[in-house]
């Protein structure tokens, strides 16, 4: 499989899972299907849009490839209507949202870091674009529905993405091919985020002031 095909597949996978998480969250917030499509599209494409604007890659990735919008809307509606199956099971819906978000986070970390490297950016900027792609779609999603964004909570979230972006940049610098480094790094980020959810890994917040 070529490097281009690997990244194309990962890109669509990332859009799908983040949009899926948006649809699930929209169902939790009792939005209508149109609202779910908007939240899902924002989650699926928001981080990549910000990344492209940051790198000056215009028009942004989905303007010349409307298939991304189609995947985002379909995934959002799948999450929305699929979520109604477990309407009375808040815990199940919350877990589905968390794992879909983790999948999107892992894939977009790699996509964003690669975009930074491909643009000729410094390795530190490539790490930043990795985190930006991975975390900002979820941030936009959560802000739209008036939730505290995951990236701003004490959970290990953006830190997992930052670690993955660093590993990917280092792997490419050491000569590892993208078709190997990309899925391996995405799996690492998913494992870190998954472990953080299972074992409740968090960063210690400052004590609340009286």
mmCIF file with all atom_site columns, N, CA and C in Angstrom, residues 117-168:
data_model
loop_
_atom_site.group_PDB
_atom_site.id
_atom_site.type_symbol
_atom_site.label_atom_id
_atom_site.label_alt_id
_atom_site.label_comp_id
_atom_site.label_asym_id
_atom_site.label_entity_id
_atom_site.label_seq_id
_atom_site.pdbx_PDB_ins_code
_atom_site.Cartn_x
_atom_site.Cartn_y
_atom_site.Cartn_z
_atom_site.occupancy
_atom_site.B_iso_or_equiv
_atom_site.pdbx_formal_charge
_atom_site.auth_seq_id
_atom_site.auth_comp_id
_atom_site.auth_asym_id
_atom_site.auth_atom_id
_atom_site.pdbx_PDB_model_num
ATOM 1   N N  . UNK A 1 117 ? 4.963   18.362 8.453  1.00 0.00 ? 117 UNK A N  1
ATOM 2   C CA . UNK A 1 117 ? 6.227   17.961 7.821  1.00 0.00 ? 117 UNK A CA 1
ATOM 3   C C  . UNK A 1 117 ? 6.189   18.184 6.316  1.00 0.00 ? 117 UNK A C  1
ATOM 4   N N  . UNK A 1 118 ? 5.063   17.845 5.691  1.00 0.00 ? 118 UNK A N  1
ATOM 5   C CA . UNK A 1 118 ? 4.934   17.998 4.240  1.00 0.00 ? 118 UNK A CA 1
ATOM 6   C C  . UNK A 1 118 ? 5.005   19.462 3.821  1.00 0.00 ? 118 UNK A C  1
ATOM 7   N N  . UNK A 1 119 ? 4.584   20.366 4.724  1.00 0.00 ? 119 UNK A N  1
ATOM 8   C CA . UNK A 1 119 ? 4.631   21.797 4.433  1.00 0.00 ? 119 UNK A CA 1
ATOM 9   C C  . UNK A 1 119 ? 6.011   22.383 4.675  1.00 0.00 ? 119 UNK A C  1
ATOM 10  N N  . UNK A 1 120 ? 6.944   21.544 5.139  1.00 0.00 ? 120 UNK A N  1
ATOM 11  C CA . UNK A 1 120 ? 8.302   22.017 5.386  1.00 0.00 ? 120 UNK A CA 1
ATOM 12  C C  . UNK A 1 120 ? 8.467   22.719 6.713  1.00 0.00 ? 120 UNK A C  1
ATOM 13  N N  . UNK A 1 121 ? 7.521   22.526 7.631  1.00 0.00 ? 121 UNK A N  1
ATOM 14  C CA . UNK A 1 121 ? 7.583   23.190 8.928  1.00 0.00 ? 121 UNK A CA 1
ATOM 15  C C  . UNK A 1 121 ? 8.635   22.544 9.826  1.00 0.00 ? 121 UNK A C  1
ATOM 16  N N  . UNK A 1 122 ? 9.102   23.293 10.797 1.00 0.00 ? 122 UNK A N  1
ATOM 17  C CA . UNK A 1 122 ? 10.018  22.782 11.810 1.00 0.00 ? 122 UNK A CA 1
ATOM 18  C C  . UNK A 1 122 ? 9.340   21.636 12.558 1.00 0.00 ? 122 UNK A C  1
ATOM 19  N N  . UNK A 1 123 ? 10.143  20.718 13.103 1.00 0.00 ? 123 UNK A N  1
ATOM 20  C CA . UNK A 1 123 ? 9.567   19.550 13.767 1.00 0.00 ? 123 UNK A CA 1
ATOM 21  C C  . UNK A 1 123 ? 8.633   19.942 14.911 1.00 0.00 ? 123 UNK A C  1
ATOM 22  N N  . UNK A 1 124 ? 8.946   21.025 15.602 1.00 0.00 ? 124 UNK A N  1
ATOM 23  C CA . UNK A 1 124 ? 8.089   21.454 16.706 1.00 0.00 ? 124 UNK A CA 1
ATOM 24  C C  . UNK A 1 124 ? 6.735   21.924 16.196 1.00 0.00 ? 124 UNK A C  1
ATOM 25  N N  . UNK A 1 125 ? 6.720   22.570 15.031 1.00 0.00 ? 125 UNK A N  1
ATOM 26  C CA . UNK A 1 125 ? 5.464   23.016 14.437 1.00 0.00 ? 125 UNK A CA 1
ATOM 27  C C  . UNK A 1 125 ? 4.674   21.819 13.931 1.00 0.00 ? 125 UNK A C  1
ATOM 28  N N  . UNK A 1 126 ? 5.372   20.807 13.412 1.00 0.00 ? 126 UNK A N  1
ATOM 29  C CA . UNK A 1 126 ? 4.688   19.589 12.973 1.00 0.00 ? 126 UNK A CA 1
ATOM 30  C C  . UNK A 1 126 ? 3.996   18.898 14.154 1.00 0.00 ? 126 UNK A C  1
ATOM 31  N N  . UNK A 1 127 ? 4.645   18.918 15.317 1.00 0.00 ? 127 UNK A N  1
ATOM 32  C CA . UNK A 1 127 ? 3.998   18.368 16.506 1.00 0.00 ? 127 UNK A CA 1
ATOM 33  C C  . UNK A 1 127 ? 2.763   19.185 16.875 1.00 0.00 ? 127 UNK A C  1
ATOM 34  N N  . UNK A 1 128 ? 2.883   20.508 16.753 1.00 0.00 ? 128 UNK A N  1
ATOM 35  C CA . UNK A 1 128 ? 1.750   21.383 17.063 1.00 0.00 ? 128 UNK A CA 1
ATOM 36  C C  . UNK A 1 128 ? 0.585   21.133 16.121 1.00 0.00 ? 128 UNK A C  1
ATOM 37  N N  . UNK A 1 129 ? 0.876   20.990 14.823 1.00 0.00 ? 129 UNK A N  1
ATOM 38  C CA . UNK A 1 129 ? -0.216  20.748 13.883 1.00 0.00 ? 129 UNK A CA 1
ATOM 39  C C  . UNK A 1 129 ? -0.837  19.369 14.106 1.00 0.00 ? 129 UNK A C  1
ATOM 40  N N  . UNK A 1 130 ? -0.049  18.417 14.618 1.00 0.00 ? 130 UNK A N  1
ATOM 41  C CA . UNK A 1 130 ? -0.611  17.121 14.979 1.00 0.00 ? 130 UNK A CA 1
ATOM 42  C C  . UNK A 1 130 ? -1.627  17.249 16.098 1.00 0.00 ? 130 UNK A C  1
ATOM 43  N N  . UNK A 1 131 ? -1.266  17.966 17.147 1.00 0.00 ? 131 UNK A N  1
ATOM 44  C CA . UNK A 1 131 ? -2.185  18.163 18.281 1.00 0.00 ? 131 UNK A CA 1
ATOM 45  C C  . UNK A 1 131 ? -3.376  19.015 17.854 1.00 0.00 ? 131 UNK A C  1
ATOM 46  N N  . UNK A 1 132 ? -3.119  20.030 17.042 1.00 0.00 ? 132 UNK A N  1
ATOM 47  C CA . UNK A 1 132 ? -4.187  20.911 16.581 1.00 0.00 ? 132 UNK A CA 1
ATOM 48  C C  . UNK A 1 132 ? -5.237  20.129 15.790 1.00 0.00 ? 132 UNK A C  1
ATOM 49  N N  . UNK A 1 133 ? -4.776  19.305 14.860 1.00 0.00 ? 133 UNK A N  1
ATOM 50  C CA . UNK A 1 133 ? -5.702  18.494 14.056 1.00 0.00 ? 133 UNK A CA 1
ATOM 51  C C  . UNK A 1 133 ? -6.505  17.544 14.934 1.00 0.00 ? 133 UNK A C  1
ATOM 52  N N  . UNK A 1 134 ? -5.825  16.968 15.936 1.00 0.00 ? 134 UNK A N  1
ATOM 53  C CA . UNK A 1 134 ? -6.444  15.937 16.758 1.00 0.00 ? 134 UNK A CA 1
ATOM 54  C C  . UNK A 1 134 ? -7.405  16.494 17.792 1.00 0.00 ? 134 UNK A C  1
ATOM 55  N N  . UNK A 1 135 ? -7.058  17.609 18.396 1.00 0.00 ? 135 UNK A N  1
ATOM 56  C CA . UNK A 1 135 ? -7.814  18.072 19.560 1.00 0.00 ? 135 UNK A CA 1
ATOM 57  C C  . UNK A 1 135 ? -8.866  19.125 19.257 1.00 0.00 ? 135 UNK A C  1
ATOM 58  N N  . UNK A 1 136 ? -8.670  19.912 18.207 1.00 0.00 ? 136 UNK A N  1
ATOM 59  C CA . UNK A 1 136 ? -9.532  21.072 18.028 1.00 0.00 ? 136 UNK A CA 1
ATOM 60  C C  . UNK A 1 136 ? -10.896 20.731 17.439 1.00 0.00 ? 136 UNK A C  1
ATOM 61  N N  . UNK A 1 137 ? -11.002 19.617 16.712 1.00 0.00 ? 137 UNK A N  1
ATOM 62  C CA . UNK A 1 137 ? -12.323 19.209 16.254 1.00 0.00 ? 137 UNK A CA 1
ATOM 63  C C  . UNK A 1 137 ? -13.219 18.862 17.432 1.00 0.00 ? 137 UNK A C  1
ATOM 64  N N  . UNK A 1 138 ? -12.659 18.114 18.398 1.00 0.00 ? 138 UNK A N  1
ATOM 65  C CA . UNK A 1 138 ? -13.414 17.786 19.599 1.00 0.00 ? 138 UNK A CA 1
ATOM 66  C C  . UNK A 1 138 ? -13.716 19.015 20.433 1.00 0.00 ? 138 UNK A C  1
ATOM 67  N N  . UNK A 1 139 ? -12.779 19.958 20.465 1.00 0.00 ? 139 UNK A N  1
ATOM 68  C CA . UNK A 1 139 ? -13.015 21.193 21.224 1.00 0.00 ? 139 UNK A CA 1
ATOM 69  C C  . UNK A 1 139 ? -14.190 21.962 20.633 1.00 0.00 ? 139 UNK A C  1
ATOM 70  N N  . UNK A 1 140 ? -14.197 22.105 19.303 1.00 0.00 ? 140 UNK A N  1
ATOM 71  C CA . UNK A 1 140 ? -15.303 22.809 18.642 1.00 0.00 ? 140 UNK A CA 1
ATOM 72  C C  . UNK A 1 140 ? -16.621 22.088 18.900 1.00 0.00 ? 140 UNK A C  1
ATOM 73  N N  . UNK A 1 141 ? -16.606 20.769 18.793 1.00 0.00 ? 141 UNK A N  1
ATOM 74  C CA . UNK A 1 141 ? -17.809 19.955 19.051 1.00 0.00 ? 141 UNK A CA 1
ATOM 75  C C  . UNK A 1 141 ? -18.362 20.218 20.442 1.00 0.00 ? 141 UNK A C  1
ATOM 76  N N  . UNK A 1 142 ? -17.485 20.180 21.445 1.00 0.00 ? 142 UNK A N  1
ATOM 77  C CA . UNK A 1 142 ? -17.925 20.338 22.827 1.00 0.00 ? 142 UNK A CA 1
ATOM 78  C C  . UNK A 1 142 ? -18.408 21.751 23.117 1.00 0.00 ? 142 UNK A C  1
ATOM 79  N N  . UNK A 1 143 ? -17.748 22.743 22.526 1.00 0.00 ? 143 UNK A N  1
ATOM 80  C CA . UNK A 1 143 ? -18.169 24.130 22.733 1.00 0.00 ? 143 UNK A CA 1
ATOM 81  C C  . UNK A 1 143 ? -19.555 24.367 22.142 1.00 0.00 ? 143 UNK A C  1
ATOM 82  N N  . UNK A 1 144 ? -19.827 23.794 20.969 1.00 0.00 ? 144 UNK A N  1
ATOM 83  C CA . UNK A 1 144 ? -21.135 23.978 20.323 1.00 0.00 ? 144 UNK A CA 1
ATOM 84  C C  . UNK A 1 144 ? -22.260 23.504 21.224 1.00 0.00 ? 144 UNK A C  1
ATOM 85  N N  . UNK A 1 145 ? -22.049 22.384 21.920 1.00 0.00 ? 145 UNK A N  1
ATOM 86  C CA . UNK A 1 145 ? -23.114 21.827 22.774 1.00 0.00 ? 145 UNK A CA 1
ATOM 87  C C  . UNK A 1 145 ? -22.963 22.251 24.231 1.00 0.00 ? 145 UNK A C  1
ATOM 88  N N  . UNK A 1 146 ? -22.075 23.220 24.479 1.00 0.00 ? 146 UNK A N  1
ATOM 89  C CA . UNK A 1 146 ? -21.923 23.802 25.812 1.00 0.00 ? 146 UNK A CA 1
ATOM 90  C C  . UNK A 1 146 ? -21.386 22.818 26.847 1.00 0.00 ? 146 UNK A C  1
ATOM 91  N N  . UNK A 1 147 ? -20.445 21.961 26.429 1.00 0.00 ? 147 UNK A N  1
ATOM 92  C CA . UNK A 1 147 ? -19.735 21.078 27.356 1.00 0.00 ? 147 UNK A CA 1
ATOM 93  C C  . UNK A 1 147 ? -18.326 21.638 27.584 1.00 0.00 ? 147 UNK A C  1
ATOM 94  N N  . UNK A 1 148 ? -17.735 21.293 28.730 1.00 0.00 ? 148 UNK A N  1
ATOM 95  C CA . UNK A 1 148 ? -16.334 21.617 28.943 1.00 0.00 ? 148 UNK A CA 1
ATOM 96  C C  . UNK A 1 148 ? -15.521 20.716 28.024 1.00 0.00 ? 148 UNK A C  1
ATOM 97  N N  . UNK A 1 149 ? -14.734 21.270 27.105 1.00 0.00 ? 149 UNK A N  1
ATOM 98  C CA . UNK A 1 149 ? -13.992 20.432 26.144 1.00 0.00 ? 149 UNK A CA 1
ATOM 99  C C  . UNK A 1 149 ? -13.054 19.453 26.845 1.00 0.00 ? 149 UNK A C  1
ATOM 100 N N  . UNK A 1 150 ? -12.962 18.252 26.274 1.00 0.00 ? 150 UNK A N  1
ATOM 101 C CA . UNK A 1 150 ? -12.070 17.233 26.832 1.00 0.00 ? 150 UNK A CA 1
ATOM 102 C C  . UNK A 1 150 ? -10.640 17.724 26.930 1.00 0.00 ? 150 UNK A C  1
ATOM 103 N N  . UNK A 1 151 ? -10.211 18.510 25.944 1.00 0.00 ? 151 UNK A N  1
ATOM 104 C CA . UNK A 1 151 ? -8.826  18.968 25.920 1.00 0.00 ? 151 UNK A CA 1
ATOM 105 C C  . UNK A 1 151 ? -8.505  19.887 27.092 1.00 0.00 ? 151 UNK A C  1
ATOM 106 N N  . UNK A 1 152 ? -9.540  20.473 27.722 1.00 0.00 ? 152 UNK A N  1
ATOM 107 C CA . UNK A 1 152 ? -9.328  21.387 28.831 1.00 0.00 ? 152 UNK A CA 1
ATOM 108 C C  . UNK A 1 152 ? -9.510  20.720 30.192 1.00 0.00 ? 152 UNK A C  1
ATOM 109 N N  . UNK A 1 153 ? -9.830  19.447 30.186 1.00 0.00 ? 153 UNK A N  1
ATOM 110 C CA . UNK A 1 153 ? -10.027 18.749 31.456 1.00 0.00 ? 153 UNK A CA 1
ATOM 111 C C  . UNK A 1 153 ? -8.713  18.146 31.935 1.00 0.00 ? 153 UNK A C  1
ATOM 112 N N  . UNK A 1 154 ? -8.771  17.555 33.127 1.00 0.00 ? 154 UNK A N  1
ATOM 113 C CA . UNK A 1 154 ? -7.556  16.990 33.719 1.00 0.00 ? 154 UNK A CA 1
ATOM 114 C C  . UNK A 1 154 ? -7.153  15.669 33.068 1.00 0.00 ? 154 UNK A C  1
ATOM 115 N N  . UNK A 1 155 ? -8.030  15.103 32.238 1.00 0.00 ? 155 UNK A N  1
ATOM 116 C CA . UNK A 1 155 ? -7.747  13.802 31.631 1.00 0.00 ? 155 UNK A CA 1
ATOM 117 C C  . UNK A 1 155 ? -6.532  13.858 30.704 1.00 0.00 ? 155 UNK A C  1
ATOM 118 N N  . UNK A 1 156 ? -5.878  12.704 30.530 1.00 0.00 ? 156 UNK A N  1
ATOM 119 C CA . UNK A 1 156 ? -4.787  12.590 29.553 1.00 0.00 ? 156 UNK A CA 1
ATOM 120 C C  . UNK A 1 156 ? -5.418  12.531 28.174 1.00 0.00 ? 156 UNK A C  1
ATOM 121 N N  . UNK A 1 157 ? -5.378  13.640 27.464 1.00 0.00 ? 157 UNK A N  1
ATOM 122 C CA . UNK A 1 157 ? -6.037  13.752 26.165 1.00 0.00 ? 157 UNK A CA 1
ATOM 123 C C  . UNK A 1 157 ? -5.081  14.384 25.155 1.00 0.00 ? 157 UNK A C  1
ATOM 124 N N  . UNK A 1 158 ? -4.890  15.697 25.260 1.00 0.00 ? 158 UNK A N  1
ATOM 125 C CA . UNK A 1 158 ? -3.952  16.357 24.363 1.00 0.00 ? 158 UNK A CA 1
ATOM 126 C C  . UNK A 1 158 ? -2.531  15.839 24.574 1.00 0.00 ? 158 UNK A C  1
ATOM 127 N N  . UNK A 1 159 ? -2.226  15.433 25.803 1.00 0.00 ? 159 UNK A N  1
ATOM 128 C CA . UNK A 1 159 ? -0.885  14.905 26.087 1.00 0.00 ? 159 UNK A CA 1
ATOM 129 C C  . UNK A 1 159 ? -0.632  13.611 25.319 1.00 0.00 ? 159 UNK A C  1
ATOM 130 N N  . UNK A 1 160 ? -1.659  12.780 25.167 1.00 0.00 ? 160 UNK A N  1
ATOM 131 C CA . UNK A 1 160 ? -1.518  11.555 24.374 1.00 0.00 ? 160 UNK A CA 1
ATOM 132 C C  . UNK A 1 160 ? -1.243  11.901 22.911 1.00 0.00 ? 160 UNK A C  1
ATOM 133 N N  . UNK A 1 161 ? -1.942  12.920 22.423 1.00 0.00 ? 161 UNK A N  1
ATOM 134 C CA . UNK A 1 161 ? -1.727  13.366 21.054 1.00 0.00 ? 161 UNK A CA 1
ATOM 135 C C  . UNK A 1 161 ? -0.324  13.948 20.876 1.00 0.00 ? 161 UNK A C  1
ATOM 136 N N  . UNK A 1 162 ? 0.116   14.755 21.829 1.00 0.00 ? 162 UNK A N  1
ATOM 137 C CA . UNK A 1 162 ? 1.447   15.353 21.747 1.00 0.00 ? 162 UNK A CA 1
ATOM 138 C C  . UNK A 1 162 ? 2.532   14.280 21.739 1.00 0.00 ? 162 UNK A C  1
ATOM 139 N N  . UNK A 1 163 ? 2.361   13.264 22.581 1.00 0.00 ? 163 UNK A N  1
ATOM 140 C CA . UNK A 1 163 ? 3.331   12.168 22.621 1.00 0.00 ? 163 UNK A CA 1
ATOM 141 C C  . UNK A 1 163 ? 3.366   11.446 21.283 1.00 0.00 ? 163 UNK A C  1
ATOM 142 N N  . UNK A 1 164 ? 2.191   11.193 20.715 1.00 0.00 ? 164 UNK A N  1
ATOM 143 C CA . UNK A 1 164 ? 2.128   10.520 19.425 1.00 0.00 ? 164 UNK A CA 1
ATOM 144 C C  . UNK A 1 164 ? 2.741   11.347 18.316 1.00 0.00 ? 164 UNK A C  1
ATOM 145 N N  . UNK A 1 165 ? 2.463   12.645 18.308 1.00 0.00 ? 165 UNK A N  1
ATOM 146 C CA . UNK A 1 165 ? 3.038   13.520 17.287 1.00 0.00 ? 165 UNK A CA 1
ATOM 147 C C  . UNK A 1 165 ? 4.560   13.517 17.382 1.00 0.00 ? 165 UNK A C  1
ATOM 148 N N  . UNK A 1 166 ? 5.076   13.538 18.616 1.00 0.00 ? 166 UNK A N  1
ATOM 149 C CA . UNK A 1 166 ? 6.527   13.483 18.804 1.00 0.00 ? 166 UNK A CA 1
ATOM 150 C C  . UNK A 1 166 ? 7.131   12.193 18.297 1.00 0.00 ? 166 UNK A C  1
ATOM 151 N N  . UNK A 1 167 ? 6.453   11.079 18.569 1.00 0.00 ? 167 UNK A N  1
ATOM 152 C CA . UNK A 1 167 ? 6.939   9.772  18.098 1.00 0.00 ? 167 UNK A CA 1
ATOM 153 C C  . UNK A 1 167 ? 6.929   9.718  16.574 1.00 0.00 ? 167 UNK A C  1
ATOM 154 N N  . UNK A 1 168 ? 5.861   10.247 15.965 1.00 0.00 ? 168 UNK A N  1
ATOM 155 C CA . UNK A 1 168 ? 5.777   10.203 14.502 1.00 0.00 ? 168 UNK A CA 1
ATOM 156 C C  . UNK A 1 168 ? 6.880   11.038 13.861 1.00 0.00 ? 168 UNK A C  1
#
